[in-house]
XYZ file of N, CA and C in Angstrom:
537
model
N -14.317 -67.360 41.864
C -13.806 -66.157 40.832
C -14.867 -65.838 40.075
N -15.012 -67.500 39.259
C -15.909 -67.278 38.306
C -17.753 -66.377 38.682
N -17.667 -66.710 39.433
C -19.538 -66.575 40.360
C -19.350 -65.107 40.019
N -18.209 -64.145 40.581
C -18.116 -63.223 40.186
C -17.552 -62.248 38.500
N -16.873 -63.043 38.033
C -16.318 -62.711 36.955
C -16.319 -64.135 35.774
N -17.610 -63.854 35.619
C -17.426 -64.923 34.291
C -16.115 -64.872 33.393
N -15.757 -63.996 33.331
C -14.383 -63.606 31.544
C -13.188 -64.120 32.826
N -13.381 -64.625 34.002
C -11.632 -64.775 34.201
C -11.050 -66.138 33.775
N -10.312 -65.876 32.960
C -9.128 -66.534 32.208
C -8.954 -67.753 33.283
N -8.012 -67.227 33.556
C -7.031 -68.803 34.533
C -8.348 -69.149 35.077
N -9.298 -68.707 35.749
C -10.018 -69.706 36.715
C -10.943 -70.511 35.532
N -11.451 -69.886 35.036
C -12.241 -71.123 34.018
C -10.907 -72.278 33.349
N -10.227 -71.534 33.496
C -9.304 -73.084 32.317
C -8.824 -74.019 34.005
N -8.805 -73.312 35.201
C -8.870 -73.952 36.208
C -9.587 -75.565 36.541
N -11.028 -74.885 36.269
C -11.960 -75.285 36.242
C -12.044 -76.728 35.243
N -11.952 -75.843 34.129
C -12.011 -76.760 33.558
C -11.024 -78.480 33.161
N -9.842 -77.825 33.417
C -8.721 -79.058 33.814
C -8.946 -79.846 34.990
N -9.948 -79.367 36.271
C -10.938 -80.473 36.746
C -12.227 -81.072 36.411
N -12.589 -80.457 36.075
C -13.015 -81.337 34.917
C -12.654 -82.497 33.949
N -11.697 -82.393 33.157
C -11.058 -82.863 32.490
C -10.375 -83.983 33.538
N -9.935 -83.815 34.975
C -9.524 -84.561 35.630
C -10.448 -85.266 35.962
N -11.576 -85.384 36.048
C -12.405 -86.303 36.842
C -13.388 -86.770 35.385
N -13.149 -86.322 34.536
C -13.371 -87.300 33.407
C -14.791 -86.740 32.978
N -15.360 -85.351 33.098
C -16.395 -84.370 32.906
C -16.042 -83.744 31.978
N -16.272 -84.244 30.739
C -15.739 -83.440 29.552
C -17.010 -82.400 28.834
N -17.897 -83.255 29.407
C -19.677 -82.542 28.721
C -19.502 -80.930 30.046
N -19.226 -81.257 30.888
C -18.802 -80.014 32.029
C -18.011 -79.036 31.380
N -16.766 -79.726 31.071
C -15.610 -78.641 30.929
C -16.082 -78.530 29.459
N -16.629 -79.288 28.045
C -16.712 -78.833 26.855
C -17.841 -77.390 26.948
N -18.885 -77.108 27.917
C -20.124 -76.418 28.110
C -18.722 -75.040 28.803
N -18.413 -75.400 29.720
C -17.717 -74.336 30.103
C -16.723 -73.830 28.896
N -15.893 -74.335 28.114
C -15.233 -73.705 27.323
C -16.161 -72.795 26.691
N -17.012 -73.608 25.912
C -17.668 -73.546 25.220
C -18.473 -71.603 24.975
N -18.606 -71.399 26.627
C -19.793 -70.016 26.873
C -18.193 -68.934 27.475
N -17.077 -69.250 27.391
C -15.460 -68.607 27.562
C -15.435 -67.446 27.105
N -15.261 -66.292 26.982
C -15.124 -65.142 26.425
C -13.818 -65.803 25.882
N -13.804 -65.087 24.650
C -12.066 -65.383 23.795
C -12.000 -64.089 23.621
N -10.530 -64.151 25.133
C -9.807 -62.730 25.325
C -8.468 -63.711 25.667
N -7.328 -62.648 25.654
C -5.959 -63.045 26.554
C -5.842 -64.373 26.160
N -5.059 -65.173 26.894
C -4.635 -66.267 26.513
C -5.954 -67.593 25.930
N -6.898 -67.001 26.677
C -8.200 -68.251 26.281
C -9.033 -68.082 25.014
N -8.364 -66.548 24.306
C -8.656 -66.867 22.411
C -8.119 -67.906 21.987
N -6.355 -68.595 22.655
C -5.838 -69.813 21.644
C -6.604 -71.054 22.760
N -6.634 -70.938 23.675
C -6.685 -71.696 24.842
C -7.840 -72.948 24.299
N -8.847 -71.926 24.727
C -9.972 -72.228 24.533
C -11.044 -73.282 23.336
N -10.012 -72.853 22.601
C -10.523 -73.393 21.310
C -9.669 -74.909 21.146
N -8.882 -75.033 21.625
C -7.716 -76.235 21.335
C -8.374 -77.383 22.734
N -8.781 -76.621 23.639
C -9.141 -77.361 24.623
C -10.502 -77.790 24.300
N -11.417 -76.757 23.430
C -12.818 -77.289 23.991
C -12.465 -78.360 22.852
N -11.749 -78.902 21.617
C -11.712 -79.774 20.782
C -10.973 -80.697 20.947
N -10.250 -80.708 21.962
C -10.295 -82.020 23.236
C -11.101 -82.586 23.691
N -11.852 -81.808 24.466
C -13.461 -82.042 25.152
C -14.402 -82.865 24.335
N -14.160 -82.393 23.240
C -15.654 -83.233 22.327
C -14.898 -84.295 21.833
N -13.810 -84.549 21.400
C -13.157 -85.705 21.011
C -13.301 -86.515 22.561
N -13.621 -86.574 23.148
C -13.951 -87.176 24.437
C -14.652 -87.914 24.094
N -15.779 -86.799 23.970
C -17.334 -87.237 24.198
C -17.616 -87.636 22.954
N -16.315 -88.207 21.925
C -16.874 -88.674 20.438
C -17.367 -88.053 19.221
N -17.024 -86.709 19.197
C -17.778 -85.522 18.727
C -16.127 -85.498 17.745
N -16.154 -85.639 16.750
C -14.949 -86.124 16.277
C -15.126 -84.427 15.697
N -16.011 -84.334 14.553
C -16.416 -83.129 13.736
C -16.254 -82.047 14.539
N -17.233 -82.261 15.618
C -17.162 -81.043 16.441
C -16.042 -80.934 17.080
N -15.088 -81.309 17.384
C -13.644 -80.966 17.885
C -13.165 -80.588 16.516
N -12.971 -80.937 15.305
C -12.361 -80.528 14.282
C -12.612 -78.560 14.313
N -13.849 -78.805 13.880
C -14.710 -77.646 13.950
C -14.407 -76.847 14.626
N -14.365 -77.237 16.359
C -13.145 -75.733 17.288
C -12.406 -75.335 16.861
N -11.330 -76.114 15.759
C -10.355 -75.399 15.715
C -9.951 -74.795 14.250
N -11.129 -74.231 14.332
C -11.903 -73.475 13.051
C -11.100 -72.045 13.528
N -11.232 -71.990 14.527
C -11.070 -70.454 15.895
C -9.793 -70.280 14.865
N -8.940 -71.084 15.302
C -7.294 -70.746 14.942
C -7.052 -70.487 13.681
N -7.832 -70.919 12.487
C -7.405 -70.973 11.245
C -6.818 -69.076 10.687
N -7.874 -68.169 11.501
C -7.747 -66.539 11.191
C -6.237 -66.127 11.690
N -5.154 -67.058 12.329
C -4.142 -66.458 13.245
C -2.845 -67.702 12.573
N -2.029 -67.089 11.685
C -0.910 -67.474 10.705
C -0.262 -68.309 11.678
N 0.491 -67.754 13.228
C 1.211 -68.693 13.610
C 0.848 -69.551 14.324
N -0.857 -69.427 14.400
C -1.324 -70.451 14.902
C -1.648 -71.942 14.151
N -0.951 -72.039 13.054
C -0.971 -72.936 11.563
C -0.882 -74.312 12.170
N 0.198 -74.488 12.657
C 0.538 -75.790 12.821
C 0.477 -76.362 14.330
N 0.181 -75.614 15.006
C -0.511 -76.014 16.384
C -1.793 -76.924 16.113
N -2.561 -75.419 15.136
C -3.989 -76.209 14.544
C -4.057 -77.432 14.074
N -2.424 -77.557 13.315
C -3.045 -78.678 12.210
C -2.291 -79.826 13.107
N -1.387 -79.654 14.058
C -0.658 -80.745 14.905
C -2.145 -81.392 15.484
N -3.114 -80.938 15.996
C -3.855 -81.268 17.332
C -5.287 -81.432 16.380
N -5.571 -81.253 15.051
C -6.495 -82.034 14.139
C -6.169 -83.451 14.068
N -4.596 -83.737 13.268
C -4.303 -84.733 13.451
C -4.174 -85.613 14.800
N -3.827 -85.270 15.961
C -3.940 -86.156 16.586
C -5.514 -86.644 17.082
N -6.314 -85.532 16.815
C -7.439 -86.245 17.133
C -7.603 -87.252 15.887
N -7.957 -87.040 14.797
C -8.123 -87.336 13.653
C -7.517 -88.899 13.744
N -6.676 -89.422 14.276
C -5.738 -90.393 14.687
C -6.259 -91.015 15.876
N -6.650 -90.750 16.955
C -7.329 -91.132 17.918
C -8.315 -91.595 17.333
N -9.370 -91.035 16.636
C -10.611 -91.334 16.054
C -10.223 -92.660 15.232
N -8.714 -92.955 14.749
C -9.043 -94.041 13.681
C -9.125 -93.409 12.465
N -8.883 -92.047 12.147
C -9.048 -91.919 11.076
C -7.396 -91.717 10.511
N -6.760 -92.912 10.127
C -5.481 -92.277 9.563
C -5.175 -91.460 8.555
N -5.775 -91.669 7.320
C -5.475 -90.844 6.439
C -5.639 -89.034 6.645
N -6.603 -89.077 7.437
C -6.927 -87.170 7.953
C -5.790 -86.784 7.872
N -5.659 -88.265 9.488
C -4.134 -87.622 10.702
C -3.184 -87.515 10.122
N -2.728 -88.362 8.883
C -1.424 -87.744 8.440
C -1.162 -86.864 7.686
N -2.584 -86.494 6.620
C -2.034 -85.218 6.057
C -2.483 -83.920 6.966
N -3.174 -83.674 7.822
C -3.260 -83.092 9.321
C -1.478 -82.602 9.665
N -0.741 -84.311 9.797
C 0.161 -83.202 10.970
C 1.394 -83.375 9.621
N 1.232 -83.813 9.262
C 2.308 -83.333 7.571
C 1.966 -81.678 7.392
N 0.977 -81.398 6.984
C 1.307 -79.974 6.927
C 1.488 -79.386 8.419
N 1.415 -80.133 9.424
C 1.860 -79.080 10.713
C 3.178 -79.356 10.652
N 4.043 -80.335 9.928
C 5.412 -80.422 10.363
C 5.543 -79.794 8.932
N 5.538 -79.287 8.167
C 5.532 -78.351 6.817
C 6.280 -76.837 7.401
N 7.605 -76.404 7.036
C 8.022 -74.799 7.201
C 8.129 -74.643 8.711
N 7.926 -75.727 10.403
C 7.731 -75.274 10.963
C 9.352 -75.251 11.759
N 9.573 -74.497 12.665
C 10.947 -74.845 13.854
C 10.172 -75.256 15.195
N 9.161 -75.894 15.285
C 8.715 -76.559 16.542
C 9.180 -77.939 15.866
N 9.738 -78.279 17.077
C 10.300 -79.393 17.683
C 9.029 -80.463 17.924
N 7.811 -79.540 18.895
C 6.920 -80.534 19.435
C 6.555 -81.113 18.049
N 5.742 -80.016 17.467
C 4.907 -80.418 15.962
C 5.983 -82.013 14.840
N 7.202 -81.611 14.580
C 7.854 -82.063 13.653
C 8.100 -84.014 15.093
N 8.070 -83.519 16.257
C 7.459 -84.975 17.311
C 6.616 -85.865 16.529
N 5.112 -85.165 16.897
C 3.935 -85.480 16.140
C 3.381 -86.176 14.899
N 4.029 -85.683 14.113
C 4.504 -86.348 12.937
C 5.565 -87.389 13.002
N 6.315 -87.594 13.424
C 7.588 -88.220 13.678
C 6.734 -89.302 14.678
N 6.503 -89.583 15.171
C 5.520 -90.662 16.105
C 4.843 -91.051 15.864
N 3.714 -90.086 14.811
C 2.987 -91.221 14.128
C 2.780 -91.796 13.101
N 4.820 -91.620 12.551
C 5.232 -91.928 10.941
C 5.712 -92.978 11.842
N 6.212 -93.321 13.129
C 6.875 -94.378 13.820
C 6.285 -95.638 14.375
N 4.525 -95.045 14.515
C 3.417 -95.947 15.049
C 2.723 -96.608 14.068
N 3.190 -96.174 12.787
C 2.371 -96.526 11.714
C 3.428 -97.714 10.847
N 4.457 -97.681 11.192
C 5.710 -99.093 10.934
C 6.280 -98.137 10.350
N 6.649 -96.847 9.693
C 7.279 -96.129 9.045
C 8.550 -95.333 9.112
N 9.747 -96.464 10.140
C 10.382 -95.730 10.543
C 11.579 -95.027 9.402
N 11.721 -95.364 8.533
C 12.977 -94.549 7.305
C 12.264 -93.063 7.143
N 10.320 -93.389 7.148
C 10.436 -91.586 6.986
C 10.185 -90.877 8.434
N 10.418 -91.644 9.327
C 10.125 -90.875 10.256
C 11.615 -90.836 10.896
N 12.829 -91.339 10.329
C 14.024 -90.880 10.333
C 14.520 -89.787 9.644
N 13.996 -89.844 8.637
C 14.310 -88.437 7.409
C 13.853 -87.298 7.795
N 12.859 -87.524 8.650
C 11.641 -85.820 9.189
C 12.891 -85.748 10.337
N 13.141 -86.896 11.131
C 14.436 -85.865 12.077
C 15.426 -85.188 11.713
N 16.037 -85.820 10.608
C 17.192 -85.816 10.083
C 17.397 -84.395 9.263
N 16.374 -83.926 8.995
C 15.838 -82.570 8.290
C 15.797 -81.829 8.553
N 14.983 -81.882 9.788
C 14.630 -80.982 11.136
C 16.182 -80.460 11.283
N 17.064 -81.621 12.266
C 18.211 -81.828 12.599
C 19.014 -80.850 11.976
N 19.112 -80.863 10.634
C 19.787 -80.010 9.661
C 18.788 -78.802 9.664
N 18.081 -78.837 9.133
C 17.833 -77.064 8.632
C 17.830 -76.120 10.530
N 17.354 -76.525 11.046
C 17.847 -75.930 12.235
C 19.380 -76.181 13.109
N 19.830 -76.881 12.721
C 20.785 -77.128 13.133
C 20.954 -77.675 14.518
N 20.151 -78.319 14.786
C 19.693 -78.815 16.566
C 20.155 -80.294 16.552
N 20.407 -80.216 18.041
C 20.558 -81.995 18.283
C 19.325 -82.014 19.375
N 18.337 -81.436 19.285
C 17.433 -82.506 20.278
C 16.500 -83.408 20.111
N 16.934 -83.991 18.645
C 16.628 -84.957 18.279
C 17.493 -86.185 18.207
N 18.480 -86.301 19.003
C 19.434 -86.857 18.642
C 19.127 -88.494 19.298
N 18.859 -87.536 20.717
C 17.867 -89.435 21.591
C 17.326 -90.088 20.686
N 16.543 -89.661 20.161
C 15.195 -89.861 18.905
C 15.382 -90.689 18.096
N 16.941 -90.280 17.684
C 17.176 -91.275 16.512
C 17.746 -92.313 17.334
N 18.738 -92.335 18.255
C 19.452 -93.566 18.629
C 18.466 -94.016 19.066
N 17.205 -94.145 20.138
C 16.323 -94.670 20.506
C 16.131 -95.482 18.909
N 15.663 -94.446 17.978
C 14.942 -95.694 16.573
C 16.406 -96.667 16.579
N 17.209 -96.223 16.234
C 18.545 -97.156 15.680
C 19.199 -98.374 17.018
N 18.806 -98.023 18.429
C 18.402 -99.083 19.515
C 17.670 -100.019 18.953
N 16.785 -99.771 18.316
C 15.061 -100.276 18.234
C 14.162 -99.895 19.674
N 14.579 -98.932 19.898
C 13.981 -99.263 21.273
C 12.408 -98.535 21.332
N 11.754 -98.486 22.293
C 10.318 -98.388 22.127
C 9.946 -97.096 22.304
N 8.931 -97.065 21.314
C 8.435 -95.303 21.016
C 8.104 -95.086 21.997
N 7.970 -93.932 22.679
C 7.589 -93.211 24.069
C 5.768 -92.572 23.983
N 5.105 -93.308 24.587
C 3.627 -92.200 24.579
C 3.833 -90.771 23.823
N 2.984 -90.520 23.810
C 3.077 -89.150 22.839
C 1.690 -88.718 23.401
N 0.721 -88.471 22.321
C -0.990 -87.996 22.818
C -1.817 -89.633 22.868
N -1.786 -90.163 23.909
C -2.875 -91.376 23.480
C -3.975 -91.320 24.224
N -4.460 -89.982 24.844
C -5.757 -90.373 24.747
C -6.029 -88.555 25.244
N -7.840 -88.128 25.317
C -8.301 -86.837 25.170
C -7.288 -86.009 27.023
N -7.091 -86.361 27.523
C -6.868 -85.934 28.726
C -5.198 -85.246 28.245
N -4.827 -86.576 27.751
C -3.026 -86.065 27.078
C -2.964 -85.100 26.206
N -4.724 -84.948 25.549
C -4.395 -84.043 24.265
C -4.820 -82.615 24.795
N -5.969 -82.801 26.037
C -5.650 -81.539 26.853
C -4.171 -80.799 27.491
N -3.816 -82.231 28.024
C -2.040 -81.571 28.674
C -1.385 -80.947 27.265
N -1.118 -81.853 26.113
C -1.039 -80.952 25.196
C -0.884 -79.744 25.043
N -1.654 -79.337 24.951
C -2.168 -77.513 24.723
C -1.704 -76.670 25.584
N -1.526 -77.195 27.019
C -1.160 -76.464 28.113
C 0.284 -76.791 27.888
N 1.171 -77.803 26.960
C 2.544 -77.524 27.046
C 2.569 -77.244 25.472
N 2.006 -76.929 24.859
C 2.261 -76.301 23.458
C 1.845 -74.972 23.670
N 1.405 -74.436 24.316
C 1.015 -72.292 24.915
C 2.292 -72.346 25.798
N 2.260 -72.969 26.822
C 3.661 -72.765 27.420
C 4.732 -72.206 26.803
N 5.459 -73.466 25.721
C 6.017 -72.931 24.392
C 6.043 -71.890 23.841
N 4.765 -71.619 23.690
C 4.725 -70.490 22.470
C 5.004 -69.049 23.039
């Protein structure tokens, strides 16, 4: 399909996923870099490109890839979430916290709140994580984080969130599906 229509979004994204599963992040990055930015690719390509570059060790390039989303106000929280997750994987904890905190401010996205909350938990800052979860619960009249609060109270293990670039790519698709 891509051979006859280079702009075929779903076909290109399928090939990106295939490359990522095979750990061919350089091929995925090249495809994403040249993919036309229209339709769903307007949002998906910069997010996926960021994770492909992060997998290649290009953290600065990964974050710069997300600049394309700065123009879209409704994607601010999602952009900050992925910037934070990328920085955390790169060991840049202070920068990760700054981005994740920005992501969680004023958002109704439970996934973004979980991203920052799990970060706080990984940093051993359980009271801050619990407060974040409870604020979300009260503000949104939601019991969606009840199991998380129960797990923390029972001192249960923290489930994985995004621990590898492949997880980051999967998170992009999960986020876009929720959007």
